[in-house]
Tab-separated table of N, CA, C and O in Angstrom:
chain	number	residue	atom	x	y	z
A	1	UNK	N	58.129	-18.372	28.623
A	1	UNK	CA	58.045	-18.851	27.021
A	1	UNK	C	56.347	-19.156	26.966
A	1	UNK	O	55.895	-19.581	27.173
A	2	UNK	N	56.761	-19.077	25.756
A	2	UNK	CA	54.950	-19.096	24.365
A	2	UNK	C	54.776	-20.575	24.186
A	2	UNK	O	56.050	-21.339	23.023
A	3	UNK	N	53.303	-21.037	24.183
A	3	UNK	CA	54.076	-22.298	23.123
A	3	UNK	C	52.565	-22.561	22.338
A	3	UNK	O	51.184	-22.150	23.143
A	4	UNK	N	52.934	-21.735	21.183
A	4	UNK	CA	51.766	-21.591	20.450
A	4	UNK	C	50.995	-23.412	20.020
A	4	UNK	O	51.633	-23.891	19.853
A	5	UNK	N	49.651	-23.042	20.365
A	5	UNK	CA	48.925	-24.204	20.168
A	5	UNK	C	48.661	-24.500	19.082
A	5	UNK	O	48.910	-23.579	18.168
A	6	UNK	N	48.070	-25.840	18.203
A	6	UNK	CA	47.961	-26.737	17.231
A	6	UNK	C	46.569	-27.217	17.052
A	6	UNK	O	45.986	-27.819	18.734
A	7	UNK	N	45.904	-27.624	16.316
A	7	UNK	CA	44.739	-28.603	16.243
A	7	UNK	C	45.233	-29.687	17.341
A	7	UNK	O	44.066	-31.121	17.212
A	8	UNK	N	46.907	-30.415	17.079
A	8	UNK	CA	47.143	-31.742	17.227
A	8	UNK	C	48.345	-31.441	18.772
A	8	UNK	O	49.089	-30.752	18.260
A	9	UNK	N	48.538	-32.088	18.912
A	9	UNK	CA	48.837	-31.988	20.411
A	9	UNK	C	50.202	-31.926	20.285
A	9	UNK	O	50.700	-31.086	20.694
A	10	UNK	N	50.773	-32.746	19.436
A	10	UNK	CA	52.100	-32.518	18.960
A	10	UNK	C	52.498	-31.627	17.842
A	10	UNK	O	53.916	-32.089	17.409
A	11	UNK	N	51.714	-30.921	17.732
A	11	UNK	CA	52.237	-29.931	17.107
A	11	UNK	C	52.508	-28.358	17.710
A	11	UNK	O	52.711	-27.678	16.928
A	12	UNK	N	53.237	-28.063	18.688
A	12	UNK	CA	52.708	-26.665	19.104
A	12	UNK	C	54.098	-26.891	18.900
A	12	UNK	O	55.100	-27.247	18.428
A	13	UNK	N	54.224	-25.959	18.554
A	13	UNK	CA	56.120	-24.532	18.367
A	13	UNK	C	55.478	-23.778	18.782
A	13	UNK	O	54.847	-23.340	19.932
A	14	UNK	N	57.331	-23.300	19.454
A	14	UNK	CA	57.672	-22.451	20.719
A	14	UNK	C	57.895	-21.140	19.607
A	14	UNK	O	58.019	-20.321	19.306
A	15	UNK	N	57.907	-21.793	18.402
A	15	UNK	CA	57.979	-21.171	16.728
A	15	UNK	C	57.344	-19.549	15.727
A	15	UNK	O	56.511	-19.371	15.135
A	16	UNK	N	55.903	-20.748	16.685
A	16	UNK	CA	53.911	-19.624	16.595
A	16	UNK	C	53.812	-20.714	15.370
A	16	UNK	O	53.871	-21.799	15.793
A	17	UNK	N	52.820	-19.717	14.696
A	17	UNK	CA	51.742	-21.249	12.969
A	17	UNK	C	50.213	-21.076	13.696
A	17	UNK	O	49.447	-21.015	13.514
A	18	UNK	N	50.500	-20.196	15.260
A	18	UNK	CA	49.139	-20.036	15.685
A	18	UNK	C	49.069	-18.173	16.092
A	18	UNK	O	49.782	-18.209	16.524
A	19	UNK	N	47.486	-18.115	16.619
A	19	UNK	CA	47.224	-16.853	16.973
A	19	UNK	C	47.424	-16.998	18.488
A	19	UNK	O	46.961	-15.803	20.324
A	20	UNK	N	47.140	-18.704	19.067
A	20	UNK	CA	46.204	-18.924	20.601
A	20	UNK	C	48.354	-19.550	20.858
A	20	UNK	O	48.692	-19.539	20.316
A	21	UNK	N	48.137	-19.064	22.260
A	21	UNK	CA	49.062	-20.287	22.940
A	21	UNK	C	48.804	-19.525	24.747
A	21	UNK	O	48.171	-19.594	25.018
A	22	UNK	N	49.984	-20.628	25.018
A	22	UNK	CA	49.666	-20.992	26.730
A	22	UNK	C	51.437	-20.506	27.325
A	22	UNK	O	52.417	-21.034	26.260
A	23	UNK	N	51.725	-20.057	28.253
A	23	UNK	CA	52.446	-19.822	28.361
A	23	UNK	C	53.359	-20.857	29.501
A	23	UNK	O	52.702	-21.544	29.876
A	24	UNK	N	54.863	-21.276	28.906
A	24	UNK	CA	55.051	-22.706	29.888
A	24	UNK	C	56.047	-21.831	30.446
A	24	UNK	O	57.186	-20.927	29.811
A	25	UNK	N	57.197	-22.640	31.725
A	25	UNK	CA	58.419	-22.844	31.199
A	25	UNK	C	59.587	-23.361	30.860
A	25	UNK	O	59.403	-24.755	30.289
A	26	UNK	N	60.371	-22.887	30.384
A	26	UNK	CA	61.646	-24.082	29.699
A	26	UNK	C	63.004	-24.199	29.858
A	26	UNK	O	62.840	-22.496	30.437
A	27	UNK	N	63.266	-25.125	29.868
A	27	UNK	CA	64.321	-24.785	30.318
A	27	UNK	C	65.755	-25.505	29.131
A	27	UNK	O	64.992	-27.092	29.011
A	28	UNK	N	66.654	-25.685	28.765
A	28	UNK	CA	67.984	-25.549	28.775
A	28	UNK	C	68.110	-27.478	29.285
A	28	UNK	O	68.590	-27.796	30.040
A	29	UNK	N	68.198	-28.141	27.869
A	29	UNK	CA	68.973	-30.247	28.129
A	29	UNK	C	70.165	-29.262	29.638
A	29	UNK	O	71.322	-29.654	30.614
A	30	UNK	N	71.164	-28.952	28.796
A	30	UNK	CA	72.245	-27.923	29.857
A	30	UNK	C	72.328	-28.427	31.510
A	30	UNK	O	72.339	-28.417	32.355
A	31	UNK	N	70.991	-26.534	31.516
A	31	UNK	CA	70.132	-26.608	32.748
A	31	UNK	C	69.734	-28.363	34.183
A	31	UNK	O	70.104	-27.859	34.821
A	32	UNK	N	68.872	-28.907	32.498
A	32	UNK	CA	68.509	-30.252	33.921
A	32	UNK	C	69.408	-30.383	33.816
A	32	UNK	O	69.332	-31.948	34.834
A	33	UNK	N	70.403	-31.626	32.957
A	33	UNK	CA	71.925	-32.191	33.052
A	33	UNK	C	72.500	-31.313	34.512
A	33	UNK	O	72.503	-32.348	35.796
A	34	UNK	N	72.229	-30.334	34.810
A	34	UNK	CA	73.339	-29.669	35.868
A	34	UNK	C	72.158	-29.702	37.044
A	34	UNK	O	72.853	-30.108	37.868
A	35	UNK	N	71.479	-28.593	36.622
A	35	UNK	CA	70.512	-29.017	38.371
A	35	UNK	C	70.116	-30.378	39.100
A	35	UNK	O	69.940	-30.284	39.517
A	36	UNK	N	70.253	-31.739	38.031
A	36	UNK	CA	70.099	-33.356	38.899
A	36	UNK	C	71.293	-33.579	38.404
A	36	UNK	O	71.779	-34.943	39.656
A	37	UNK	N	72.171	-32.778	39.121
A	37	UNK	CA	74.130	-33.629	38.873
A	37	UNK	C	73.871	-34.721	38.272
A	37	UNK	O	74.870	-35.941	38.343
A	38	UNK	N	73.625	-34.372	36.946
A	38	UNK	CA	73.233	-36.203	36.764
A	38	UNK	C	75.069	-36.515	36.269
A	38	UNK	O	76.226	-35.609	35.838
A	39	UNK	N	75.203	-37.136	36.332
A	39	UNK	CA	76.240	-38.326	35.893
A	39	UNK	C	76.578	-38.866	34.688
A	39	UNK	O	77.629	-39.675	34.463
A	40	UNK	N	75.574	-39.443	34.690
A	40	UNK	CA	75.886	-40.058	32.506
A	40	UNK	C	74.021	-39.581	32.186
A	40	UNK	O	73.747	-39.259	32.251
A	41	UNK	N	74.734	-39.038	30.519
A	41	UNK	CA	73.322	-39.087	29.774
A	41	UNK	C	73.824	-39.591	28.619
A	41	UNK	O	75.365	-39.955	27.608
A	42	UNK	N	72.643	-40.852	28.580
A	42	UNK	CA	72.853	-42.057	27.372
A	42	UNK	C	72.964	-41.641	25.374
A	42	UNK	O	72.978	-41.644	24.390
A	43	UNK	N	71.422	-41.094	25.926
A	43	UNK	CA	70.647	-40.584	24.369
A	43	UNK	C	69.710	-39.545	24.962
A	43	UNK	O	68.702	-39.040	26.106
A	44	UNK	N	70.374	-38.517	24.031
A	44	UNK	CA	69.000	-37.459	24.118
A	44	UNK	C	67.620	-37.978	22.869
A	44	UNK	O	67.919	-37.694	21.789
A	45	UNK	N	66.467	-37.255	23.012
A	45	UNK	CA	65.299	-37.397	22.440
A	45	UNK	C	65.072	-35.803	22.082
A	45	UNK	O	64.491	-35.428	23.062
A	46	UNK	N	65.336	-35.120	20.942
A	46	UNK	CA	64.270	-33.608	20.135
A	46	UNK	C	63.760	-33.900	18.986
A	46	UNK	O	64.295	-34.352	18.451
A	47	UNK	N	62.361	-32.870	19.618
A	47	UNK	CA	61.342	-33.479	18.893
A	47	UNK	C	60.406	-31.683	19.342
A	47	UNK	O	59.785	-32.061	20.354
A	48	UNK	N	60.677	-30.199	18.762
A	48	UNK	CA	61.041	-29.398	19.426
A	48	UNK	C	60.096	-28.698	18.396
A	48	UNK	O	59.827	-27.227	18.476
A	49	UNK	N	59.211	-28.954	16.940
A	49	UNK	CA	58.291	-28.627	16.241
A	49	UNK	C	59.215	-27.621	15.838
A	49	UNK	O	58.297	-25.960	15.908
A	50	UNK	N	60.394	-27.397	15.132
A	50	UNK	CA	61.124	-26.029	14.824
A	50	UNK	C	61.976	-24.958	15.585
A	50	UNK	O	62.637	-24.735	14.652
A	51	UNK	N	61.796	-25.680	16.810
A	51	UNK	CA	63.476	-24.660	17.817
A	51	UNK	C	63.744	-25.692	17.459
A	51	UNK	O	65.026	-26.333	18.803
A	52	UNK	N	64.654	-26.844	17.212
A	52	UNK	CA	65.726	-27.746	17.361
A	52	UNK	C	67.096	-26.932	17.122
A	52	UNK	O	67.934	-27.816	17.859
A	53	UNK	N	67.536	-25.592	16.638
A	53	UNK	CA	68.482	-25.406	16.695
A	53	UNK	C	68.749	-24.854	18.054
A	53	UNK	O	69.973	-25.276	19.364
A	54	UNK	N	67.646	-23.981	18.654
A	54	UNK	CA	67.902	-23.480	20.200
A	54	UNK	C	68.218	-25.187	21.072
A	54	UNK	O	68.576	-24.611	21.691
A	55	UNK	N	67.357	-26.304	20.556
A	55	UNK	CA	67.761	-26.954	21.819
A	55	UNK	C	68.870	-27.528	21.700
A	55	UNK	O	69.061	-28.222	22.649
A	56	UNK	N	69.768	-27.957	20.029
A	56	UNK	CA	70.812	-28.194	20.274
A	56	UNK	C	71.708	-27.501	21.656
A	56	UNK	O	72.309	-27.730	21.965
A	57	UNK	N	71.486	-25.927	20.856
A	57	UNK	CA	72.574	-24.762	21.437
A	57	UNK	C	72.254	-25.187	22.868
A	57	UNK	O	73.479	-25.374	23.247
A	58	UNK	N	70.704	-25.177	23.432
A	58	UNK	CA	70.676	-25.776	24.837
A	58	UNK	C	71.469	-26.960	25.132
A	58	UNK	O	71.285	-27.171	26.656
A	59	UNK	N	72.074	-28.053	24.216
A	59	UNK	CA	72.757	-29.325	25.621
A	59	UNK	C	73.675	-28.811	24.826
A	59	UNK	O	74.917	-30.475	24.912
A	60	UNK	N	74.534	-28.106	24.033
A	60	UNK	CA	76.447	-28.228	24.287
A	60	UNK	C	76.840	-28.381	24.806
A	60	UNK	O	77.964	-29.869	24.293
A	61	UNK	N	76.982	-28.220	26.375
A	61	UNK	CA	77.991	-28.657	27.382
A	61	UNK	C	77.738	-30.404	27.702
A	61	UNK	O	78.880	-31.048	27.866
A	62	UNK	N	76.367	-30.735	27.099
A	62	UNK	CA	75.459	-31.634	27.964
A	62	UNK	C	76.790	-33.201	26.644
A	62	UNK	O	76.577	-33.780	26.485
A	63	UNK	N	76.326	-32.872	25.683
A	63	UNK	CA	76.730	-33.534	24.469
A	63	UNK	C	78.208	-33.537	24.789
A	63	UNK	O	78.762	-33.935	24.239
A	64	UNK	N	79.113	-32.144	24.621
A	64	UNK	CA	80.509	-31.794	24.291
A	64	UNK	C	80.963	-33.435	26.157
A	64	UNK	O	82.107	-33.596	26.478
A	65	UNK	N	80.558	-32.929	26.801
A	65	UNK	CA	80.634	-34.292	28.441
A	65	UNK	C	80.253	-35.123	27.842
A	65	UNK	O	81.011	-36.375	28.113
A	66	UNK	N	79.727	-35.574	27.694
A	66	UNK	CA	79.075	-37.283	27.824
A	66	UNK	C	78.756	-38.031	26.075
A	66	UNK	O	78.292	-39.635	26.961
A	67	UNK	N	78.462	-36.946	25.293
A	67	UNK	CA	78.755	-37.562	24.140
A	67	UNK	C	77.668	-38.723	23.757
A	67	UNK	O	77.549	-39.784	23.154
A	68	UNK	N	76.152	-38.912	24.151
A	68	UNK	CA	75.160	-39.374	24.260
A	68	UNK	C	74.988	-39.557	22.421
A	68	UNK	O	75.085	-38.349	21.218
A	69	UNK	N	74.190	-40.390	22.587
A	69	UNK	CA	73.494	-40.586	21.339
A	69	UNK	C	72.286	-39.465	20.771
A	69	UNK	O	71.452	-39.260	22.202
A	70	UNK	N	71.579	-38.822	20.224
A	70	UNK	CA	70.529	-37.798	19.823
A	70	UNK	C	69.398	-37.887	18.620
A	70	UNK	O	70.016	-37.886	17.599
A	71	UNK	N	69.152	-38.286	18.656
A	71	UNK	CA	67.372	-38.960	17.882
A	71	UNK	C	66.338	-37.393	17.828
A	71	UNK	O	66.015	-37.113	18.673
A	72	UNK	N	66.601	-37.271	16.926
A	72	UNK	CA	66.523	-35.516	16.600
A	72	UNK	C	65.748	-35.582	15.212
A	72	UNK	O	65.647	-36.367	14.275
A	73	UNK	N	64.081	-35.026	15.363
A	73	UNK	CA	62.849	-34.914	13.993
A	73	UNK	C	63.303	-33.359	13.545
A	73	UNK	O	63.643	-32.551	15.146
A	74	UNK	N	63.771	-32.804	12.189
A	74	UNK	CA	63.908	-32.159	12.420
A	74	UNK	C	62.934	-31.404	11.063
A	74	UNK	O	62.210	-32.115	9.562
A	75	UNK	N	62.218	-30.335	11.255
A	75	UNK	CA	60.284	-30.136	10.678
A	75	UNK	C	60.747	-28.838	9.758
A	75	UNK	O	62.023	-28.013	9.862
A	76	UNK	N	59.951	-29.996	8.626
A	76	UNK	CA	60.096	-28.593	7.496
A	76	UNK	C	61.691	-27.917	7.059
A	76	UNK	O	61.320	-27.465	6.962
A	77	UNK	N	62.830	-29.239	7.181
A	77	UNK	CA	63.836	-28.795	6.999
A	77	UNK	C	64.506	-28.042	7.630
A	77	UNK	O	66.072	-27.994	7.400
A	78	UNK	N	63.990	-27.688	8.787
A	78	UNK	CA	64.817	-26.657	9.990
A	78	UNK	C	65.822	-26.610	10.065
A	78	UNK	O	67.057	-27.411	10.732
A	79	UNK	N	66.160	-25.415	9.257
A	79	UNK	CA	67.480	-24.944	9.206
A	79	UNK	C	68.769	-26.171	9.320
A	79	UNK	O	69.673	-26.640	9.781
A	80	UNK	N	68.971	-27.247	8.507
A	80	UNK	CA	69.585	-28.556	8.424
A	80	UNK	C	71.314	-28.354	8.026
A	80	UNK	O	71.325	-29.408	8.627
A	81	UNK	N	71.303	-26.718	7.397
A	81	UNK	CA	73.183	-26.968	8.094
A	81	UNK	C	73.480	-26.232	8.183
A	81	UNK	O	74.906	-26.546	8.515
A	82	UNK	N	72.843	-25.169	10.229
A	82	UNK	CA	73.093	-24.923	10.557
A	82	UNK	C	73.468	-26.582	11.856
A	82	UNK	O	73.985	-26.528	12.278
A	83	UNK	N	72.690	-26.973	11.685
A	83	UNK	CA	72.241	-28.588	12.227
A	83	UNK	C	73.345	-29.125	11.838
A	83	UNK	O	74.494	-29.663	13.232
A	84	UNK	N	73.179	-29.675	11.031
A	84	UNK	CA	74.580	-29.779	10.764
A	84	UNK	C	76.218	-29.747	10.310
A	84	UNK	O	77.017	-30.924	10.646
A	85	UNK	N	76.168	-28.266	10.432
A	85	UNK	CA	77.828	-27.615	10.797
A	85	UNK	C	78.242	-27.594	12.431
A	85	UNK	O	78.584	-28.014	13.165
A	86	UNK	N	76.572	-27.545	12.857
A	86	UNK	CA	76.532	-27.539	15.049
A	86	UNK	C	77.170	-29.235	14.999
A	86	UNK	O	78.032	-29.556	15.687
A	87	UNK	N	76.268	-30.026	14.694
A	87	UNK	CA	77.053	-31.258	14.839
A	87	UNK	C	78.064	-31.949	14.881
A	87	UNK	O	78.968	-32.897	15.395
A	88	UNK	N	79.144	-31.418	13.040
A	88	UNK	CA	80.158	-31.219	13.352
A	88	UNK	C	81.446	-30.910	14.102
A	88	UNK	O	82.067	-30.766	14.604
A	89	UNK	N	81.121	-29.745	14.091
A	89	UNK	CA	81.778	-29.243	15.186
A	89	UNK	C	81.943	-30.231	17.180
A	89	UNK	O	82.656	-29.414	17.211
A	90	UNK	N	80.584	-30.731	16.507
A	90	UNK	CA	81.026	-30.966	18.159
A	90	UNK	C	81.182	-33.068	17.851
A	90	UNK	O	81.445	-33.672	19.050
A	91	UNK	N	81.691	-32.884	16.390
A	91	UNK	CA	82.682	-34.717	16.333
A	91	UNK	C	80.770	-35.010	16.683
A	91	UNK	O	81.263	-36.705	16.602
A	92	UNK	N	80.016	-35.032	15.928
A	92	UNK	CA	78.314	-35.777	15.476
A	92	UNK	C	78.505	-35.720	14.260
A	92	UNK	O	78.887	-35.358	13.556
A	93	UNK	N	78.196	-37.014	13.729
A	93	UNK	CA	77.385	-37.662	12.737
A	93	UNK	C	75.931	-37.581	12.725
A	93	UNK	O	76.038	-37.729	12.955
A	94	UNK	N	75.336	-37.140	11.390
A	94	UNK	CA	73.914	-37.239	10.787
A	94	UNK	C	73.792	-38.134	10.524
A	94	UNK	O	74.345	-38.483	8.973
A	95	UNK	N	73.147	-39.169	10.983
A	95	UNK	CA	72.785	-40.733	10.396
A	95	UNK	C	71.485	-40.224	9.921
A	95	UNK	O	70.169	-40.340	10.224
A	96	UNK	N	70.744	-40.296	8.687
A	96	UNK	CA	68.889	-40.267	8.612
A	96	UNK	C	68.430	-41.950	9.063
A	96	UNK	O	68.940	-42.973	8.817
A	97	UNK	N	67.310	-42.424	9.316
A	97	UNK	CA	66.572	-43.167	10.015
A	97	UNK	C	65.426	-42.933	9.248
A	97	UNK	O	65.025	-43.366	8.671
A	98	UNK	N	64.144	-42.157	9.017
A	98	UNK	CA	63.112	-42.140	8.410
A	98	UNK	C	62.263	-40.738	8.140
A	98	UNK	O	63.091	-39.703	8.963
A	99	UNK	N	62.049	-40.399	7.683
A	99	UNK	CA	60.803	-38.653	6.730
A	99	UNK	C	62.121	-37.906	7.169
A	99	UNK	O	62.726	-37.261	6.689
A	100	UNK	N	61.308	-37.727	8.664
A	100	UNK	CA	62.040	-36.337	9.319
A	100	UNK	C	63.141	-36.345	10.545
A	100	UNK	O	63.422	-35.427	11.437
A	101	UNK	N	63.483	-37.696	10.437
A	101	UNK	CA	64.454	-38.142	12.146
A	101	UNK	C	65.671	-38.468	11.653
A	101	UNK	O	66.328	-39.405	10.334
A	102	UNK	N	66.633	-38.069	12.275
A	102	UNK	CA	68.200	-38.262	12.223
A	102	UNK	C	68.558	-38.556	13.553
A	102	UNK	O	68.279	-38.822	14.988
A	103	UNK	N	69.246	-39.826	13.126
A	103	UNK	CA	69.880	-39.726	14.673
A	103	UNK	C	71.627	-39.599	14.828
A	103	UNK	O	72.484	-39.238	13.282
A	104	UNK	N	71.817	-38.891	15.795
A	104	UNK	CA	73.258	-37.688	15.539
A	104	UNK	C	74.492	-39.121	16.855
A	104	UNK	O	73.573	-39.797	18.325
A	105	UNK	N	75.262	-39.133	15.876
A	105	UNK	CA	75.854	-40.276	16.735
A	105	UNK	C	77.774	-38.960	16.489
A	105	UNK	O	78.255	-38.785	15.779
A	106	UNK	N	77.999	-39.767	18.126
A	106	UNK	CA	79.758	-39.398	18.471
A	106	UNK	C	80.558	-39.831	17.186
A	106	UNK	O	80.208	-40.920	17.133
A	107	UNK	N	81.111	-39.280	16.730
A	107	UNK	CA	82.723	-39.982	15.758
A	107	UNK	C	83.895	-40.687	16.482
A	107	UNK	O	83.894	-40.778	17.447
């Protein structure tokens, strides 16, 4: 997968933004949980600079199975309505923390 570089390390993104990029391996949360054969997941932190929807879709089974709390940064409004619907469909509610940060908690 291409990871586009930015002037600050925390701003690299798979969604573009510059012409410079590096190739990186990428794995979904569900794949990591399955590969490691995890028996529980309590908290998931997602800070993916614009790829929030993709990260959440790649954690669907983990969220259904373990119902962890999710700390989520949503960049530039990043499909907020899609994220809200996704959370509601999995019986999560979104709580605003500050700036662009939210906490998803199972209901």
